[in-house]
PDB file of C-alpha atoms in Angstrom:
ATOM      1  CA  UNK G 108      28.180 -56.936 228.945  1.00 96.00           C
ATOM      2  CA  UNK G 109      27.534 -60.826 228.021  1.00 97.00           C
ATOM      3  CA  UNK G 110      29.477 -63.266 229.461  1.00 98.00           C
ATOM      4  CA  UNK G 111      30.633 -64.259 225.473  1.00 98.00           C
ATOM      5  CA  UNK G 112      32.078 -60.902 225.222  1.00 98.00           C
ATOM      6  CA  UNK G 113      33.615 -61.545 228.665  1.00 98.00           C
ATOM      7  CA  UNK G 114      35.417 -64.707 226.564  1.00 98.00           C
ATOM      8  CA  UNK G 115      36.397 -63.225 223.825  1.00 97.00           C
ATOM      9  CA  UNK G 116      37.557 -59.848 225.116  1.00 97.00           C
ATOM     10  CA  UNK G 117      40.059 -61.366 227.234  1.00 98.00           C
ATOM     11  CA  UNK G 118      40.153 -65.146 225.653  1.00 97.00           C
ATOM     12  CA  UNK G 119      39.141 -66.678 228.479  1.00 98.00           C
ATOM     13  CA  UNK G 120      39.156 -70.189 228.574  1.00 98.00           C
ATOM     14  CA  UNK G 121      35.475 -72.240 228.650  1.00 98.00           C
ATOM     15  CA  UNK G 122      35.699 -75.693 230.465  1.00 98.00           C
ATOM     16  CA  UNK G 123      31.318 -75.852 230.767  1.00 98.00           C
ATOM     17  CA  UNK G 124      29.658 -76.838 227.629  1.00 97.00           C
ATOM     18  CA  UNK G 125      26.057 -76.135 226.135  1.00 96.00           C
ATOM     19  CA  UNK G 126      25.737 -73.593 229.282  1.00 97.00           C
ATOM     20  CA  UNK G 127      24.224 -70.845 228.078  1.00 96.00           C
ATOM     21  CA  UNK G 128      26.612 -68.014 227.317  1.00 97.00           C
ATOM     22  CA  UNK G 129      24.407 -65.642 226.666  1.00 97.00           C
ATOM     23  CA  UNK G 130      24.017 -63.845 230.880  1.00 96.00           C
ATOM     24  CA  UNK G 131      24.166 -60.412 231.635  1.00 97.00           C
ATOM     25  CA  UNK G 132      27.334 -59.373 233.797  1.00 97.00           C
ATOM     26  CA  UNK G 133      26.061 -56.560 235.784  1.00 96.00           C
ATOM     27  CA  UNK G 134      29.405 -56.391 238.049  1.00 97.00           C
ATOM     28  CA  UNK G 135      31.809 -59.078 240.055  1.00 98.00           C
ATOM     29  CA  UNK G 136      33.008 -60.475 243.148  1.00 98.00           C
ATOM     30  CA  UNK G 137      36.394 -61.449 244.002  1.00 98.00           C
ATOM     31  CA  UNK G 138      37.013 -63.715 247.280  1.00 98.00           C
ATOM     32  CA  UNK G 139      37.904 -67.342 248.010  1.00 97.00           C
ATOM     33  CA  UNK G 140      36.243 -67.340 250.883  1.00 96.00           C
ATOM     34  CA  UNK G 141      32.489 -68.920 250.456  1.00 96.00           C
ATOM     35  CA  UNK G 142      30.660 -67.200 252.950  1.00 95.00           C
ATOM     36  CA  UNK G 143      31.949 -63.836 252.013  1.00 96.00           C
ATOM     37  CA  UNK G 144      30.709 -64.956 248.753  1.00 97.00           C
ATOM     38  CA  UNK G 145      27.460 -66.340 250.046  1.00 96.00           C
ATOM     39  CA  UNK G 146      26.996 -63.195 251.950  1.00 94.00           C
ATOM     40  CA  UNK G 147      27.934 -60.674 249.646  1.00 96.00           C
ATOM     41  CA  UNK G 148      27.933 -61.358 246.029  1.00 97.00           C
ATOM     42  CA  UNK G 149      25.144 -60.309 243.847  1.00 97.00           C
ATOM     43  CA  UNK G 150      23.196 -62.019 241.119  1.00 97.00           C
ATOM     44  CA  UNK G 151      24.281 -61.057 237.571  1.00 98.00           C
ATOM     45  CA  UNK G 152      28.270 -60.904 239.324  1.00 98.00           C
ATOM     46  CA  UNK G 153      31.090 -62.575 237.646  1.00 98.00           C
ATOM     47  CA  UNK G 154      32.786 -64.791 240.812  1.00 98.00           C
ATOM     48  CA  UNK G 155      36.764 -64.419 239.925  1.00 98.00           C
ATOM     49  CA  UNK G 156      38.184 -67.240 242.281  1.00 98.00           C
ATOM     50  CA  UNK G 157      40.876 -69.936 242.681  1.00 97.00           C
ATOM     51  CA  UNK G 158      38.636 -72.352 244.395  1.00 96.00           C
ATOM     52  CA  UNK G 159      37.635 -75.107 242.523  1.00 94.00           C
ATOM     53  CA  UNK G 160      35.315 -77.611 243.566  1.00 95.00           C
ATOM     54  CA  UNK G 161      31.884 -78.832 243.892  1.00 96.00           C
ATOM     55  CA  UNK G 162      30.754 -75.838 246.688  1.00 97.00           C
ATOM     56  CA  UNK G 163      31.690 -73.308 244.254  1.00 97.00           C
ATOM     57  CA  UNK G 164      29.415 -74.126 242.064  1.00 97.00           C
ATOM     58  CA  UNK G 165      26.832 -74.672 244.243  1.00 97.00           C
ATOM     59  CA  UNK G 166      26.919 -71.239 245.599  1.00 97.00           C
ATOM     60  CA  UNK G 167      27.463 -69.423 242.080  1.00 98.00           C
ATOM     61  CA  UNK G 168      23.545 -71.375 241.441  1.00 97.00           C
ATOM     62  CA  UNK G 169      22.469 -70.448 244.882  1.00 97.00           C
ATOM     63  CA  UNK G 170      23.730 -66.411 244.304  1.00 97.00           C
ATOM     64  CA  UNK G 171      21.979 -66.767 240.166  1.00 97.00           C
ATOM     65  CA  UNK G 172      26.243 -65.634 239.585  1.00 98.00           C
ATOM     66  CA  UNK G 173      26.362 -64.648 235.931  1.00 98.00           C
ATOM     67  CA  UNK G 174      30.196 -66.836 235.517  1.00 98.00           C
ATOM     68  CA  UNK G 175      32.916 -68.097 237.761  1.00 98.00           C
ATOM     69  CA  UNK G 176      36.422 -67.429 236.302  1.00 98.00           C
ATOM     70  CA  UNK G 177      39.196 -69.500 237.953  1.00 98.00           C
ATOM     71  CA  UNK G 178      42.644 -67.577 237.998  1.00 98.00           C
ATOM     72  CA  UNK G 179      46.289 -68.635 237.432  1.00 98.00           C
ATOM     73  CA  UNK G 180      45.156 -71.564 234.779  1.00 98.00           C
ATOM     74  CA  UNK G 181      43.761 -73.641 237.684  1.00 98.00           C
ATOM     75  CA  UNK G 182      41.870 -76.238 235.750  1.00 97.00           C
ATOM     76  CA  UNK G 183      38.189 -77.599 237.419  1.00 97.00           C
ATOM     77  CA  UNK G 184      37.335 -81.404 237.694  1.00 95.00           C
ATOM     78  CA  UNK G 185      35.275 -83.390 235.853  1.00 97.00           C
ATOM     79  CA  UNK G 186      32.789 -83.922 238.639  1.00 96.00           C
ATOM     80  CA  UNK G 187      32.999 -79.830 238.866  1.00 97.00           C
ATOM     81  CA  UNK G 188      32.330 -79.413 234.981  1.00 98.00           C
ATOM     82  CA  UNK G 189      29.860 -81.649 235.265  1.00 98.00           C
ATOM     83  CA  UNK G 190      28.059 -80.141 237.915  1.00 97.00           C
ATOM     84  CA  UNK G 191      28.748 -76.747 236.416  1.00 98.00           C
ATOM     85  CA  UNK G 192      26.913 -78.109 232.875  1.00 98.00           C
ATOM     86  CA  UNK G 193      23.585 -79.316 234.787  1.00 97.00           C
ATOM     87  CA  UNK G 194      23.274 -76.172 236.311  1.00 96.00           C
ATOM     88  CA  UNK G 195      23.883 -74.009 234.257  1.00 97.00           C
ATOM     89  CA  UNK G 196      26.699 -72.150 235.561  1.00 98.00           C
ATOM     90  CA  UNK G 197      29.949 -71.255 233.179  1.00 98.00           C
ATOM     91  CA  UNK G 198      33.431 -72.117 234.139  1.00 98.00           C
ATOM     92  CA  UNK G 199      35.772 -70.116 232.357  1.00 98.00           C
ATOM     93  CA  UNK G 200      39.243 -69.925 232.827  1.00 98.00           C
ATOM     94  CA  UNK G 201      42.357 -67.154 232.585  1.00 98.00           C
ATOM     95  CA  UNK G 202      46.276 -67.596 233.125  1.00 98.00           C
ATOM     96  CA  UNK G 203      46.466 -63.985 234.785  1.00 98.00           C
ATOM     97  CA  UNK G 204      46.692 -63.620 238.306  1.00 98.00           C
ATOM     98  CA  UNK G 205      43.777 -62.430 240.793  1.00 98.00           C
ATOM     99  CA  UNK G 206      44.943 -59.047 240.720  1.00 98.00           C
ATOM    100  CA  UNK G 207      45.683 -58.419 236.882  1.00 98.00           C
ATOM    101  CA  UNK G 208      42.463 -60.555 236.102  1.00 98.00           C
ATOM    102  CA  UNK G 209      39.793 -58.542 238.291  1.00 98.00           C
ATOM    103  CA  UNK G 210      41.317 -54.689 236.976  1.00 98.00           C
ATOM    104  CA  UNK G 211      40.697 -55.656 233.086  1.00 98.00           C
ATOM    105  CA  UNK G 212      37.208 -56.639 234.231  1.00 98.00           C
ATOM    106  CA  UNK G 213      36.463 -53.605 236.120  1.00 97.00           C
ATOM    107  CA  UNK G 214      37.490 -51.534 233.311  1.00 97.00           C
ATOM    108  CA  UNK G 215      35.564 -53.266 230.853  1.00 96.00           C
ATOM    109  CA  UNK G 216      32.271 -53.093 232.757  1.00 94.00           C
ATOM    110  CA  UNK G 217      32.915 -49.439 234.206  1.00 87.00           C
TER     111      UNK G 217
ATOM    112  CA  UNK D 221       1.475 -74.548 254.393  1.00 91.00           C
ATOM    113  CA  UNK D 222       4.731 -76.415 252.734  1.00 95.00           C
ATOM    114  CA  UNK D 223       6.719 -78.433 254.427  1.00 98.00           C
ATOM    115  CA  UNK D 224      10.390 -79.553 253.296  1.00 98.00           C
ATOM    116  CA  UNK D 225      12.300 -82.289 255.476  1.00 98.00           C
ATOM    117  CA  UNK D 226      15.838 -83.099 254.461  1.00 98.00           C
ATOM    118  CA  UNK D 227      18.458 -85.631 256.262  1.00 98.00           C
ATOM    119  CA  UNK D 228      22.089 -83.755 255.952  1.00 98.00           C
ATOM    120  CA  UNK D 229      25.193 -85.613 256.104  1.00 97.00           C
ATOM    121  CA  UNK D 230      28.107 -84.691 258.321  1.00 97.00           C
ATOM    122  CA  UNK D 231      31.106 -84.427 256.314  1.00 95.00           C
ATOM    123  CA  UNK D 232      29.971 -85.044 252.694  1.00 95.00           C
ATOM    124  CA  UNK D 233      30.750 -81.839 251.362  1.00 95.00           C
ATOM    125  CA  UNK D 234      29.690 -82.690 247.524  1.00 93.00           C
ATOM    126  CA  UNK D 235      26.009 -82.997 248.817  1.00 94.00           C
ATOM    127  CA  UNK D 236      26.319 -79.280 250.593  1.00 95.00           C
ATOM    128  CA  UNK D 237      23.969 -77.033 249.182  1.00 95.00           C
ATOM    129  CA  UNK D 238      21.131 -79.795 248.034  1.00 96.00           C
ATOM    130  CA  UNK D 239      18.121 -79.184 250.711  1.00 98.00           C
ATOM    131  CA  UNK D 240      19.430 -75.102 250.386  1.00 98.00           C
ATOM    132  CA  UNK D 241      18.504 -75.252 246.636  1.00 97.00           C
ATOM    133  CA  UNK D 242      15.384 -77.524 247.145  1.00 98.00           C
ATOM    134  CA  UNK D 243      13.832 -74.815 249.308  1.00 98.00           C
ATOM    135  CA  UNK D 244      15.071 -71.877 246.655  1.00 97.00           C
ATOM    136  CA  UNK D 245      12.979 -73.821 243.869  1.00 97.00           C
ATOM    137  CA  UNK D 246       9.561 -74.678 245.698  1.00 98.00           C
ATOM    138  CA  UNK D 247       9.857 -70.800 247.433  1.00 98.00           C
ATOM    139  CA  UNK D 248      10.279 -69.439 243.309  1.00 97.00           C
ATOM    140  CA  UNK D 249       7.525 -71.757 242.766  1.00 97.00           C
ATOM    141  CA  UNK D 250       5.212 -70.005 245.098  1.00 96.00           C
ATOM    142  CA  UNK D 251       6.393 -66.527 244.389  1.00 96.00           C
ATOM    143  CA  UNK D 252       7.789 -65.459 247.228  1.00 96.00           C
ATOM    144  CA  UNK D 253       9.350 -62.000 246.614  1.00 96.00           C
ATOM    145  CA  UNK D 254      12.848 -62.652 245.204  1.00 95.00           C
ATOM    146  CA  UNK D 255      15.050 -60.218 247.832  1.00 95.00           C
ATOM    147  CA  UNK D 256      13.431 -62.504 250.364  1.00 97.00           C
ATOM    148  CA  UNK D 257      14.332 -65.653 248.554  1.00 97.00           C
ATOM    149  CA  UNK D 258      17.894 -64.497 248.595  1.00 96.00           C
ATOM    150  CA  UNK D 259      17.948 -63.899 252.404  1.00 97.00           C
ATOM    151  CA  UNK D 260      16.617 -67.030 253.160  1.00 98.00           C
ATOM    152  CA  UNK D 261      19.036 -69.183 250.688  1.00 97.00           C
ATOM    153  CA  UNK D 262      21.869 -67.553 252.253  1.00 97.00           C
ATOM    154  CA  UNK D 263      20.993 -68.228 255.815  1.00 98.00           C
ATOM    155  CA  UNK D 264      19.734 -72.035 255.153  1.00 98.00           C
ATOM    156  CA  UNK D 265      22.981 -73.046 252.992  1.00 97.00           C
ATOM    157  CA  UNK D 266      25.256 -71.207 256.106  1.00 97.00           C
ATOM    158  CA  UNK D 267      22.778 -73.864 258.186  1.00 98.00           C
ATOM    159  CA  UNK D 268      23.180 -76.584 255.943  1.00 98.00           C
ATOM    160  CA  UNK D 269      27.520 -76.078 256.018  1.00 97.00           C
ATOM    161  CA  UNK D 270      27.306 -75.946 259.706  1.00 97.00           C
ATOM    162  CA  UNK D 271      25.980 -79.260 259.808  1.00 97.00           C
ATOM    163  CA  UNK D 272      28.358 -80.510 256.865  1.00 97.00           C
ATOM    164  CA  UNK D 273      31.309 -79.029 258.539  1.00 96.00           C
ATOM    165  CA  UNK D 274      30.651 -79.524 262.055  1.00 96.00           C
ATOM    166  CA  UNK D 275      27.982 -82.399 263.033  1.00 97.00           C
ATOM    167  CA  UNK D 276      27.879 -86.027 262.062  1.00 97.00           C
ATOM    168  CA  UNK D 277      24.242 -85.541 260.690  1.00 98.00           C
ATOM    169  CA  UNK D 278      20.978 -83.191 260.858  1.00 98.00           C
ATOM    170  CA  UNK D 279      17.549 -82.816 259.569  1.00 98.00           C
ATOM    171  CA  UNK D 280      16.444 -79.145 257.914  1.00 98.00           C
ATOM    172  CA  UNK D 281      12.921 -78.908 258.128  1.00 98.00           C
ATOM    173  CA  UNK D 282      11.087 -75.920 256.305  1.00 98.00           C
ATOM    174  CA  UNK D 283       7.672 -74.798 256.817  1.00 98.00           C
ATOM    175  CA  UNK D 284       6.507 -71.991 254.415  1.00 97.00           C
ATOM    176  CA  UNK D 285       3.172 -70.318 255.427  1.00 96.00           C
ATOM    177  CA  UNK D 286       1.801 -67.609 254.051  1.00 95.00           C
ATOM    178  CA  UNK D 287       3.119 -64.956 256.671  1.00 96.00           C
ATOM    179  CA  UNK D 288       6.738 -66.259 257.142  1.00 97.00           C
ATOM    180  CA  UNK D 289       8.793 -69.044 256.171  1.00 98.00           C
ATOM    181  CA  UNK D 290      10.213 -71.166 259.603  1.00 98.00           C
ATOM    182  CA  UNK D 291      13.620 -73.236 259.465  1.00 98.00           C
ATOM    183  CA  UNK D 292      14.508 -75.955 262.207  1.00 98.00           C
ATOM    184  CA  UNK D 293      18.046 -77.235 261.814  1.00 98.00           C
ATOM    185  CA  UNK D 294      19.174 -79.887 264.133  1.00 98.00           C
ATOM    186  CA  UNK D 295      21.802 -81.465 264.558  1.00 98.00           C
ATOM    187  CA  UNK D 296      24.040 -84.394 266.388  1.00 98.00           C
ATOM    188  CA  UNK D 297      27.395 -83.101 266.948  1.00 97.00           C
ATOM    189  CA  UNK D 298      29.720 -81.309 269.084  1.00 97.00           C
ATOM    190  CA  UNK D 299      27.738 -78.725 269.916  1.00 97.00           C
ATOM    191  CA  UNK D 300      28.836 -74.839 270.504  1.00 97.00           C
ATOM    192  CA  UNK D 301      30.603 -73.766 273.793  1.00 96.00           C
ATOM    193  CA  UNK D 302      30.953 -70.315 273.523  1.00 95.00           C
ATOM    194  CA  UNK D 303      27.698 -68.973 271.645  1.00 95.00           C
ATOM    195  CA  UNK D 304      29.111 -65.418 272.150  1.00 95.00           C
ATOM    196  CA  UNK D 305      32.332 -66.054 270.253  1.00 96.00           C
ATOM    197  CA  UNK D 306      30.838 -68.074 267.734  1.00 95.00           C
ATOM    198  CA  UNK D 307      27.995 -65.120 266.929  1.00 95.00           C
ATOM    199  CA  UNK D 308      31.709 -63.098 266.110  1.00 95.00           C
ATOM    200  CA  UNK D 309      32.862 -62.472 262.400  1.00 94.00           C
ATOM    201  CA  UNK D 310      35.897 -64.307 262.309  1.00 94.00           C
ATOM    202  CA  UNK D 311      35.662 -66.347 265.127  1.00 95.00           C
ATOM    203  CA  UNK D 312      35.829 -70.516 263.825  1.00 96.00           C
ATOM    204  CA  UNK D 313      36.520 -73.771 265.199  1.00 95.00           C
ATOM    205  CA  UNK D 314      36.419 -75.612 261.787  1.00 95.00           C
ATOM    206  CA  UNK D 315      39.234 -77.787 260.563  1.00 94.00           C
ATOM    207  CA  UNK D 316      42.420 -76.605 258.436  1.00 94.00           C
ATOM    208  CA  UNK D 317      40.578 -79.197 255.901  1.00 93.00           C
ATOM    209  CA  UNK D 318      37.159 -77.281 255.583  1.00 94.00           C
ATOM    210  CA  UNK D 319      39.474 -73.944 255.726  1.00 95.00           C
ATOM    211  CA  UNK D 320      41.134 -74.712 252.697  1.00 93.00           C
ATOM    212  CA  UNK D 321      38.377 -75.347 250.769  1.00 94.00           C
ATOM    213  CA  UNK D 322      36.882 -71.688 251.932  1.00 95.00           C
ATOM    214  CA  UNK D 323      34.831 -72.478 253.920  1.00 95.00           C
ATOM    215  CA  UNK D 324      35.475 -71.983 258.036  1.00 92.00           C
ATOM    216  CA  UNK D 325      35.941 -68.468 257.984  1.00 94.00           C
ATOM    217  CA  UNK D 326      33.974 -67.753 260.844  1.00 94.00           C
ATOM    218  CA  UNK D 327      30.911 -65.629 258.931  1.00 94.00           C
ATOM    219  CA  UNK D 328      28.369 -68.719 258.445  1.00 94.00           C
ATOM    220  CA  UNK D 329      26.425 -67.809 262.085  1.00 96.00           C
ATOM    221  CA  UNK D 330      26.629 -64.075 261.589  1.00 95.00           C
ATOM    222  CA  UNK D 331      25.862 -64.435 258.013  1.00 95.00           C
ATOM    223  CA  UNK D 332      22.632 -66.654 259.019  1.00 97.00           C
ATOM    224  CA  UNK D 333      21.571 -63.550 261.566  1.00 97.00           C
ATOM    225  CA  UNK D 334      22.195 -61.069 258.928  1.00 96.00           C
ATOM    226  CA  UNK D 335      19.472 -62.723 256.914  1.00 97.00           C
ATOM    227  CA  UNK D 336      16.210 -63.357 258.925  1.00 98.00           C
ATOM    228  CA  UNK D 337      14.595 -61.983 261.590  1.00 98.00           C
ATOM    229  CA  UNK D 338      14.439 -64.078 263.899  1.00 98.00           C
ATOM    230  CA  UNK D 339      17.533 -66.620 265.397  1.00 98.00           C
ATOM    231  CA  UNK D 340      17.591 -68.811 268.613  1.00 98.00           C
ATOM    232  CA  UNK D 341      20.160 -71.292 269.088  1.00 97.00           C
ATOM    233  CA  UNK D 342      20.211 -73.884 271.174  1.00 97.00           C
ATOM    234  CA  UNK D 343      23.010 -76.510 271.820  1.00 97.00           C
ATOM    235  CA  UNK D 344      24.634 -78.899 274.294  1.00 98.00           C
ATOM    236  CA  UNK D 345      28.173 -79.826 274.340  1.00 97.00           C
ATOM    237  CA  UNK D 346      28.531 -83.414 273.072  1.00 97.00           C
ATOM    238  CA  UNK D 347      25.238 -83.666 271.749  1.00 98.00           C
ATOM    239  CA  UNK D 348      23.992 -81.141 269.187  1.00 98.00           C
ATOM    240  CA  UNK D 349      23.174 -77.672 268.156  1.00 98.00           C
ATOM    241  CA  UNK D 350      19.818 -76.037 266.580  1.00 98.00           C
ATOM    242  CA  UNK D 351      18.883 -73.618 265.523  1.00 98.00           C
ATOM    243  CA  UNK D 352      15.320 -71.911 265.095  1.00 98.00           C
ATOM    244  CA  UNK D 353      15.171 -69.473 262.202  1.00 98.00           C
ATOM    245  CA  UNK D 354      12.446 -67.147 261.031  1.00 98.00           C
ATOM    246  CA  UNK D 355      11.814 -65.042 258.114  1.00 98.00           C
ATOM    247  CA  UNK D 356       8.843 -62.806 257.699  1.00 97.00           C
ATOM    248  CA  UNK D 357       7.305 -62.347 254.121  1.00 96.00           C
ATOM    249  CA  UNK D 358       5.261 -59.353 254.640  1.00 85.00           C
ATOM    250  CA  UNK D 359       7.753 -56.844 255.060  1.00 66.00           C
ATOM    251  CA  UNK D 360      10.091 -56.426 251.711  1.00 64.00           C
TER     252      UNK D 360
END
């Protein structure tokens, strides 16, 4: 599944822009902890987390993540958007909690 | 061989991850096998945090040769006083600041050993830790 279908399957929110939309989700990884991100994420992943700053999206270029989706309508900065934009990673965003968030998503790419 | 030198701050956390993805570019560059890039981005940024989190500064230097790919990260700082406990999953001495922001959750060392093949650390209380990595590129 595409990250766009990702979006509009479960209107999630976009906060990047002109990042392209158009990635492969080949599973996901749900942690707020950076190392167990770091460590065991896998390229292609969606990264469903309610960290938001600059490190995240660091990492999610570091691990080639396919999105990060920030739970529970947390919002990222600017200086997080902005980041996200030059490289290329997509912020979305959903008002559903970790839990909720992460089952949808397994059933839709099981 | 290519060397990469980078100066790491201690504490600037919006800088973390810079010299990790320097190194991930030039080693795509060169086409180094992609599974190994992986393994040696993920040990190098668990470096480069350690210094951000822990030290006041460092230095990451990289040398890529054609048989492995070496990592020297020094640092001034604190040092570690139980090498043992620190080489534990879990086990952190990082602030309730750095913890909040995920980070300090005690897998950055074993994370780092996970990844290469070779590790040696050494470190002084009061002055400084580093830490001599090696990654082999011949076997995938």
């Amino acid at each position: 599944m595409k990250v766009t279908e990702l979006i509009e399957k479960l209107d999630l929110k976009v906060y990047t822009k002109n990042v392209n939309l158009e990635k492969e989700i080949n599973g996901g990884y749900v942690s707020d902890l950076l190392s167990d991100v770091m460590g065991n994420a896998s390229e292609g992943n969606v990264w469903i987390t309610l960290q938001n700053h600059l490190n995240v999206v660091a990492i999610a270029s570091l691990k080639d993540l396919a999105c990060i989706i920030l739970v529970k309508g947390i919002e990222p900065s600017l200086d997080v958007i902005a980041k996200a934009n030059e490289e290329q990673i997509p912020i979305l965003g959903s008002t559903e909690k970790t839990f909720e968030l992460s089952g949808k998503i397994y059933q839709l790419l099981m | 061989m290519v060397t990469l030198k980078f100066n790491i701050e201690g504490g600037n956390f919006s800088k973390a991850g810079y010299a990790s993805s320097q190194v991930k570019k030039t080693l795509k560059q060169l086409n180094i096998h992609q599974s190994l890039i992986k393994n040696i981005v993920v040990a190098l940024y668990e470096a480069e945090v350690n210094i951000v989190a822990h030290a006041y500064k460092g230095t990451i230097q990289v040398d890529i040769a054609p048989t492995d790919v070496s990592m020297l990260v020094s640092d001034e700082g604190p040092g570690i006083e139980n090498i043992d406990l620190a080489m534990q999953e879990g086990f952190s001495t990082a602030s309730a600041e750095v913890r909040q922001m995920g980070f300090g959750a005690g897998m950055g060392l074993p994370n780092i050993k996970k990844n290469v093949d070779e590790m040696y650390i050494d470190t002084v209380v009061g002055k400084g830790t580093s830490l001599k990595l090696k990654k082999m590129l011949n076997n995938v």
